[in-house]
XYZ file of C-alpha atoms in Angstrom:
64
model
C -53.822 0.001 81.237
C -55.580 -2.627 82.956
C -58.367 -2.273 80.492
C -55.861 -2.211 77.336
C -54.033 -5.567 78.395
C -57.854 -7.260 79.258
C -58.813 -6.283 75.796
C -55.458 -8.612 74.687
C -53.982 -5.391 73.799
C -50.290 -3.938 74.416
C -49.569 0.010 75.235
C -46.775 0.706 72.555
C -46.141 4.099 73.060
C -47.653 6.738 75.840
C -47.550 10.344 75.124
C -48.407 12.972 78.433
C -49.402 16.588 78.240
C -52.211 18.776 78.119
C -53.927 15.453 76.390
C -52.347 12.171 76.655
C -51.853 9.702 73.351
C -51.401 6.087 73.932
C -50.404 4.045 71.164
C -51.988 0.285 71.340
C -51.633 -2.698 69.334
C -54.560 -5.312 69.464
C -54.785 -8.913 68.106
C -57.004 -8.658 65.460
C -61.426 -7.895 66.541
C -60.001 -6.716 70.022
C -59.593 -3.124 69.086
C -63.368 -2.798 68.131
C -64.312 -4.524 71.676
C -61.677 -2.071 73.494
C -63.880 0.645 72.017
C -66.552 0.003 73.617
C -65.518 -0.401 76.862
C -63.526 2.549 76.582
C -66.578 4.742 75.526
C -68.725 3.086 78.228
C -65.621 3.969 80.921
C -65.873 7.388 79.883
C -69.185 8.103 79.215
C -68.156 8.871 76.074
C -65.646 11.365 77.058
C -62.690 9.531 75.348
C -62.171 8.754 71.839
C -60.266 6.016 69.449
C -58.210 6.545 66.998
C -57.301 3.946 64.560
C -53.964 4.515 63.079
C -53.638 1.256 60.988
C -52.873 -2.207 61.173
C -49.313 -3.479 61.349
C -48.321 -7.109 62.010
C -46.502 -8.318 65.031
C -45.062 -11.140 66.254
C -47.078 -12.737 69.319
C -47.340 -16.166 70.929
C -47.285 -19.376 69.130
C -48.959 -22.504 69.372
C -46.979 -25.701 70.202
C -47.156 -27.924 67.236
C -48.747 -31.634 69.350
């Protein structure tokens, strides 16, 4: 969870069984950074699969 948050992402759903599947959402460009970190931390034993794009509401900047 901490690594997902550090990359600016959020966990949308999790399935726990023989395998663990996390469905996450990242801001544009952050998924690639997370994938590199995941590979590094797991020595290549974990994989990330892109499931598509989705536009979600996010923080908004206030006008000055």
